[in-house]
PDB file of C-alpha atoms in Angstrom:
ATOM      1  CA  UNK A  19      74.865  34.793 118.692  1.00 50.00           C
ATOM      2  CA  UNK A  20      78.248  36.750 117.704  1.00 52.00           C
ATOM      3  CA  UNK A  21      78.022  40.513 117.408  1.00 49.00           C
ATOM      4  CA  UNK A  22      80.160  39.794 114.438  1.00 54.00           C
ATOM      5  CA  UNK A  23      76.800  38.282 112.565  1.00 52.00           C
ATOM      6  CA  UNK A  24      74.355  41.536 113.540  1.00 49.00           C
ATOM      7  CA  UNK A  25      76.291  44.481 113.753  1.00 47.00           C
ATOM      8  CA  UNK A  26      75.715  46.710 111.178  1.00 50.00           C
ATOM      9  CA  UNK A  27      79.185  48.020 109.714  1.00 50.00           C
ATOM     10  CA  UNK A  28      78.763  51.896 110.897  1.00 51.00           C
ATOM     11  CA  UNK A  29      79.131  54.772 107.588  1.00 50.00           C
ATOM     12  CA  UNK A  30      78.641  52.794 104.963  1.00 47.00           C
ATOM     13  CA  UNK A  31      81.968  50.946 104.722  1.00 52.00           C
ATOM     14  CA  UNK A  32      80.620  47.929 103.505  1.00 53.00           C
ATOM     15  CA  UNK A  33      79.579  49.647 100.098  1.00 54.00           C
ATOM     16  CA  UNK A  34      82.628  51.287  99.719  1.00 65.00           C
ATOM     17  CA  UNK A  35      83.888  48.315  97.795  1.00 73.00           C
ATOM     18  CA  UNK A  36      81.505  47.081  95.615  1.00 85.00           C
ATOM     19  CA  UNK A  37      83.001  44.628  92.973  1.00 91.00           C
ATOM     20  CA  UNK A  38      83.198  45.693  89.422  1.00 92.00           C
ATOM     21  CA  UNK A  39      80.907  44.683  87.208  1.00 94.00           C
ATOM     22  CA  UNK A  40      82.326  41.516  84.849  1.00 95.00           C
ATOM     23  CA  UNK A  41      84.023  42.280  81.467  1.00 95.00           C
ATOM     24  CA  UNK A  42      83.445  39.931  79.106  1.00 95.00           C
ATOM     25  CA  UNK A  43      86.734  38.003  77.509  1.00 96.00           C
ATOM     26  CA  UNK A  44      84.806  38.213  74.083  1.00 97.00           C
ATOM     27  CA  UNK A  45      86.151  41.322  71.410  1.00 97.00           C
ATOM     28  CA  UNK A  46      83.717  44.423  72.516  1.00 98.00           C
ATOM     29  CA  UNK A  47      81.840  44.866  68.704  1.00 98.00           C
ATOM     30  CA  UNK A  48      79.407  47.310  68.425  1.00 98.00           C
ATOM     31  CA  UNK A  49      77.058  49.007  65.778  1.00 97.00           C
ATOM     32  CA  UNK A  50      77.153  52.668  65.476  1.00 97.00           C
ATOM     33  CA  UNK A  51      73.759  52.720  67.483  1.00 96.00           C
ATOM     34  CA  UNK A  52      75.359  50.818  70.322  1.00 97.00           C
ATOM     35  CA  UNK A  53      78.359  53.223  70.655  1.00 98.00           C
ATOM     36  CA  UNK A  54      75.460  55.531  70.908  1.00 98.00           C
ATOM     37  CA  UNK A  55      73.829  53.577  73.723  1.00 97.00           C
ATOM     38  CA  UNK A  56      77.243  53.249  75.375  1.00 98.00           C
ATOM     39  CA  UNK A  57      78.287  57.091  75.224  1.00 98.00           C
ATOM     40  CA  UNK A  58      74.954  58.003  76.546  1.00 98.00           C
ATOM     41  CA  UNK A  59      75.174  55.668  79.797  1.00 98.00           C
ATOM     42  CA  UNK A  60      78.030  56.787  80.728  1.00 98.00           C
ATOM     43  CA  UNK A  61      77.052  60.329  80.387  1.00 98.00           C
ATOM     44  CA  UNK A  62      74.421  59.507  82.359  1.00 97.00           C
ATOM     45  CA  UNK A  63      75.858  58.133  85.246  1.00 97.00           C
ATOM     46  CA  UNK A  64      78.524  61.138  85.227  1.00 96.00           C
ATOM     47  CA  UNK A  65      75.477  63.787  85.693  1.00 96.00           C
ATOM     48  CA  UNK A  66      74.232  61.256  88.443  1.00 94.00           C
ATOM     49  CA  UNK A  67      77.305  61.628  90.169  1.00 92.00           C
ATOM     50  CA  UNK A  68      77.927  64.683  89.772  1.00 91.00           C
ATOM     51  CA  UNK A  69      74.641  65.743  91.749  1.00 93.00           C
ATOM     52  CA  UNK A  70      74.887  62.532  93.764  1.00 88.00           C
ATOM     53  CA  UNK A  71      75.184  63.467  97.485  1.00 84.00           C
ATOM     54  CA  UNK A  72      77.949  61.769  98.325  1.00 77.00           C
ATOM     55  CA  UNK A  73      77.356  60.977 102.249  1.00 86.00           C
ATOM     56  CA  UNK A  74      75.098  58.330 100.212  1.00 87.00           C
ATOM     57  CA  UNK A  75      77.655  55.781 100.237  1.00 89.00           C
ATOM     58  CA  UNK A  76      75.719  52.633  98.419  1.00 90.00           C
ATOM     59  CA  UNK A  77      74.703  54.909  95.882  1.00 91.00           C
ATOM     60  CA  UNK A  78      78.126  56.499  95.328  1.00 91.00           C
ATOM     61  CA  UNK A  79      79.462  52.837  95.134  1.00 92.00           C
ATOM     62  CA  UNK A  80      76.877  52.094  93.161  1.00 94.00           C
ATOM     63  CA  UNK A  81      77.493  54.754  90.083  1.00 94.00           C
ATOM     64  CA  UNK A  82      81.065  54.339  90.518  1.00 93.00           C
ATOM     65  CA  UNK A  83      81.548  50.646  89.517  1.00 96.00           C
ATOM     66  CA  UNK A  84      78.651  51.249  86.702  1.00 97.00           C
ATOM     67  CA  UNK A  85      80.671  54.147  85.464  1.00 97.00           C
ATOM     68  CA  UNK A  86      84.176  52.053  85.526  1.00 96.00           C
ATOM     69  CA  UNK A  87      82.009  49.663  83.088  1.00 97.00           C
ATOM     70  CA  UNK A  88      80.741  51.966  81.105  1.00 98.00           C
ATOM     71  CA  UNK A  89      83.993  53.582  80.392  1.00 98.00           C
ATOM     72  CA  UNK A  90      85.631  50.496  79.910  1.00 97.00           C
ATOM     73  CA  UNK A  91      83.249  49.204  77.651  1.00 98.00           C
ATOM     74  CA  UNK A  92      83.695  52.623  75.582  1.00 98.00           C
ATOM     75  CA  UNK A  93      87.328  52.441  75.729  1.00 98.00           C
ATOM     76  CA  UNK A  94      87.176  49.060  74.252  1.00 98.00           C
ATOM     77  CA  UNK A  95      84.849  49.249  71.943  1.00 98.00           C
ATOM     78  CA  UNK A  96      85.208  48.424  68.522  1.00 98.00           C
ATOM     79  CA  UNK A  97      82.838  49.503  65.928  1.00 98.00           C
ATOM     80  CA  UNK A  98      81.230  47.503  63.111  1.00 97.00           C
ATOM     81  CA  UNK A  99      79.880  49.641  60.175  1.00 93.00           C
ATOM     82  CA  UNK A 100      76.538  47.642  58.493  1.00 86.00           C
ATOM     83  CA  UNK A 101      77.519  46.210  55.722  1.00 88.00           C
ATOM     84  CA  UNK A 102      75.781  44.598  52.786  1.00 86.00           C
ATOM     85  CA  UNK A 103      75.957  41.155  51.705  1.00 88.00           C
ATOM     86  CA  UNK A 104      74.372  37.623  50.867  1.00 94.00           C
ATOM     87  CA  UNK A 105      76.024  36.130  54.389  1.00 96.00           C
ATOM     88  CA  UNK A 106      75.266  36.376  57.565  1.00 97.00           C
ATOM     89  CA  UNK A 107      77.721  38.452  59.402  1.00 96.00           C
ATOM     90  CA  UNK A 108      77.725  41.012  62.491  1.00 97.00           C
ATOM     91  CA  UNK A 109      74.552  43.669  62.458  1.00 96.00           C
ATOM     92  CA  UNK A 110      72.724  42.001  59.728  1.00 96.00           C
ATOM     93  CA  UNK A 111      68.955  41.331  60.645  1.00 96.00           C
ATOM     94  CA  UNK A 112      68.231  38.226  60.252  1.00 97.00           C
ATOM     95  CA  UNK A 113      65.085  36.003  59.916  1.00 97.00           C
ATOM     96  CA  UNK A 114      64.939  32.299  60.362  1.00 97.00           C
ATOM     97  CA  UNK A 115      62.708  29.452  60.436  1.00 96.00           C
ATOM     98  CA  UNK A 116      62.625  27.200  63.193  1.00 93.00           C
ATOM     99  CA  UNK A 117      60.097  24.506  64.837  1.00 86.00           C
ATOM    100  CA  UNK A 118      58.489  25.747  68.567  1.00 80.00           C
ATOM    101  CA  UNK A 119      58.370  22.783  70.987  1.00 79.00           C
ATOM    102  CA  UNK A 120      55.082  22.042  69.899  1.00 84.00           C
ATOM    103  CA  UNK A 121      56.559  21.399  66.353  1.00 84.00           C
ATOM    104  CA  UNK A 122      54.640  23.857  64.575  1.00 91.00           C
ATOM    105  CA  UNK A 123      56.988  26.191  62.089  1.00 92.00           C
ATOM    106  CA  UNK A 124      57.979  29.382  63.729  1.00 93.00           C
ATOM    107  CA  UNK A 125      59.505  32.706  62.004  1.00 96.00           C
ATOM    108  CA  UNK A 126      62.140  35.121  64.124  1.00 95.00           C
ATOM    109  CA  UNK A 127      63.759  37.850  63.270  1.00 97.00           C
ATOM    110  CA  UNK A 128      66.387  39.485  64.900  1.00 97.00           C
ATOM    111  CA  UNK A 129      69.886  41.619  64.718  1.00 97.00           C
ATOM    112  CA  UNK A 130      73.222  40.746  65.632  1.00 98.00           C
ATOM    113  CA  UNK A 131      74.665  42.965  67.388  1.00 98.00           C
ATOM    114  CA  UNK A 132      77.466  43.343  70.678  1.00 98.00           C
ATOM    115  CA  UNK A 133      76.515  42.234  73.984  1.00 97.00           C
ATOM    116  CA  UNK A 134      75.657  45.061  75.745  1.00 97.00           C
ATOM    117  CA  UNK A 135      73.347  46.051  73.229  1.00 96.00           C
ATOM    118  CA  UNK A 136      71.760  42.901  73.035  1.00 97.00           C
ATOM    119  CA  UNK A 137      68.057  42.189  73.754  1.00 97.00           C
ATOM    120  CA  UNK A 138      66.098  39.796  72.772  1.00 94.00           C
ATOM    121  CA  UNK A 139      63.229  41.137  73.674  1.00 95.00           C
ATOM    122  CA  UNK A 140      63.777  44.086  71.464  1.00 96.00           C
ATOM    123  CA  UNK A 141      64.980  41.695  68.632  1.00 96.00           C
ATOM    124  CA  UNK A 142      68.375  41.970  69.204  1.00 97.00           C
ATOM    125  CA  UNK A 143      70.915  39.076  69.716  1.00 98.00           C
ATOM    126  CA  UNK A 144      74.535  39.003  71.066  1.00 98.00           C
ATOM    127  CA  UNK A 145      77.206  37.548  68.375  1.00 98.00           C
ATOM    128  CA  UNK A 146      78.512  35.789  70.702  1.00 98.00           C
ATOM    129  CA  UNK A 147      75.068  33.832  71.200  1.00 97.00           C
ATOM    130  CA  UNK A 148      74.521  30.235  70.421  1.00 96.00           C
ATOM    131  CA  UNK A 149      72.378  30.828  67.564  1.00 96.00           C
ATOM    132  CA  UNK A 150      74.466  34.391  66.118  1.00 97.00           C
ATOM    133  CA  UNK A 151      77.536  32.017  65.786  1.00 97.00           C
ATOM    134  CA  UNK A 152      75.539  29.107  64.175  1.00 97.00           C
ATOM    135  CA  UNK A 153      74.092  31.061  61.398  1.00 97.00           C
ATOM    136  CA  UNK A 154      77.172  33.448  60.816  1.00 97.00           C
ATOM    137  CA  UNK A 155      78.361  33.028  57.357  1.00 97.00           C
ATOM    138  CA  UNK A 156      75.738  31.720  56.196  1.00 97.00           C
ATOM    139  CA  UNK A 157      73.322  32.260  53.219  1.00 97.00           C
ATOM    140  CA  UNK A 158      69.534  32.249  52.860  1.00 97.00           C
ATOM    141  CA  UNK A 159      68.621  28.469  52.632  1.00 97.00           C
ATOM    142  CA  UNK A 160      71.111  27.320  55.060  1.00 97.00           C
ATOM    143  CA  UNK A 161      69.947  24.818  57.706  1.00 97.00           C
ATOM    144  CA  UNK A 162      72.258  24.597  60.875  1.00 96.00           C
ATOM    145  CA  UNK A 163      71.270  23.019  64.060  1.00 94.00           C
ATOM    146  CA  UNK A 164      70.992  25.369  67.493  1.00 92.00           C
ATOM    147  CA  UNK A 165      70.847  22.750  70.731  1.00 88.00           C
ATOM    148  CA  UNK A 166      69.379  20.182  68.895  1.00 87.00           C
ATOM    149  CA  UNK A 167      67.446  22.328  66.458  1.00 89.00           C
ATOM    150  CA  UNK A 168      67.500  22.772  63.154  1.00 93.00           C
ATOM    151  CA  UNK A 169      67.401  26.226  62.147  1.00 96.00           C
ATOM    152  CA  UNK A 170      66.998  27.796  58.369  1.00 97.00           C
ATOM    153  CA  UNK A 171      68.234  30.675  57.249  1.00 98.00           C
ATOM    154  CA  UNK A 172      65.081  32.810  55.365  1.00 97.00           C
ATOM    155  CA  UNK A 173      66.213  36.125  54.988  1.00 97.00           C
ATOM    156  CA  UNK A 174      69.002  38.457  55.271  1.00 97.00           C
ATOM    157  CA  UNK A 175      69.241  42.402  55.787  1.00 94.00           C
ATOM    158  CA  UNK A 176      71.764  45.062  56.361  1.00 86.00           C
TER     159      UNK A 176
END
């Protein structure tokens, strides 16, 4: 077998150059709390650095390209004040009605927000999601299909 496949690159070089993270092409909206969530990462990962020993070369890699995200994503970032309203539109919480797959009626609510705060876990959805850019504009008793789903619009919240 060739060295070139089990030699170990010697200090670290081959975390030197870690590529950055992706960017999305999408327009960076976020809510005030997501700005928030933003400002604090990054401070984060500049205290992490700044006690980061830096012979620790995947680490320093590491923190670096998260921090060039971060800070782009801040730099970027555009943000959406909540607004009122009968129509569905970025931030609003939003609950619809929808049939699970074993075609029993199924309530969800969730928030549109930007896509680094988004977790649907936590209830939160990107706007640039399938279902966020379905129901946008839209009013309580709207029905739009999602992938072959129809989906109704039930409530609607700042």
């Amino acid at each position: 077998m060739s060295v070139a496949f089990v030699k170990e690159t010697e200090g670290g070089e081959a975390f030197e150059n870690l590529p950055d993270r992706p960017i999305s092409p999408h327009t960076n909206f976020v809510t005030p709390e997501g700005l928030a969530q933003i400002e604090a990462e990054v401070a984060r990962l500049e205290r992490e650095l700044g006690t980061l020993d830096h012979t620790d070369k995947a680490e320093d890699s590491r923190i670096g390209r998260d921090l060039r995200y971060w800070l782009a994503r801040k730099n970027t970032a555009q943000v959406v004040e909540p607004i009122s309203g009968d129509t569905v539109h970025f931030g609003s919480t939003v609950t619809i009605l929808r049939e699970d797959e074993s075609g029993k009626e199924t309530r969800q609510t969730f928030r549109i927000v930007g896509e680094d705060e988004a977790d649907p876990h936590k209830g939160t959805i990107s706007y640039v999601a399938p279902l966020a850019q379905a129901i946008t504009g839209k009013s309580v008793g709207d029905v739009v299909e999602v992938n072959g789903n129809e989906v109704e619009v039930v409530e609607i919240r700042a």
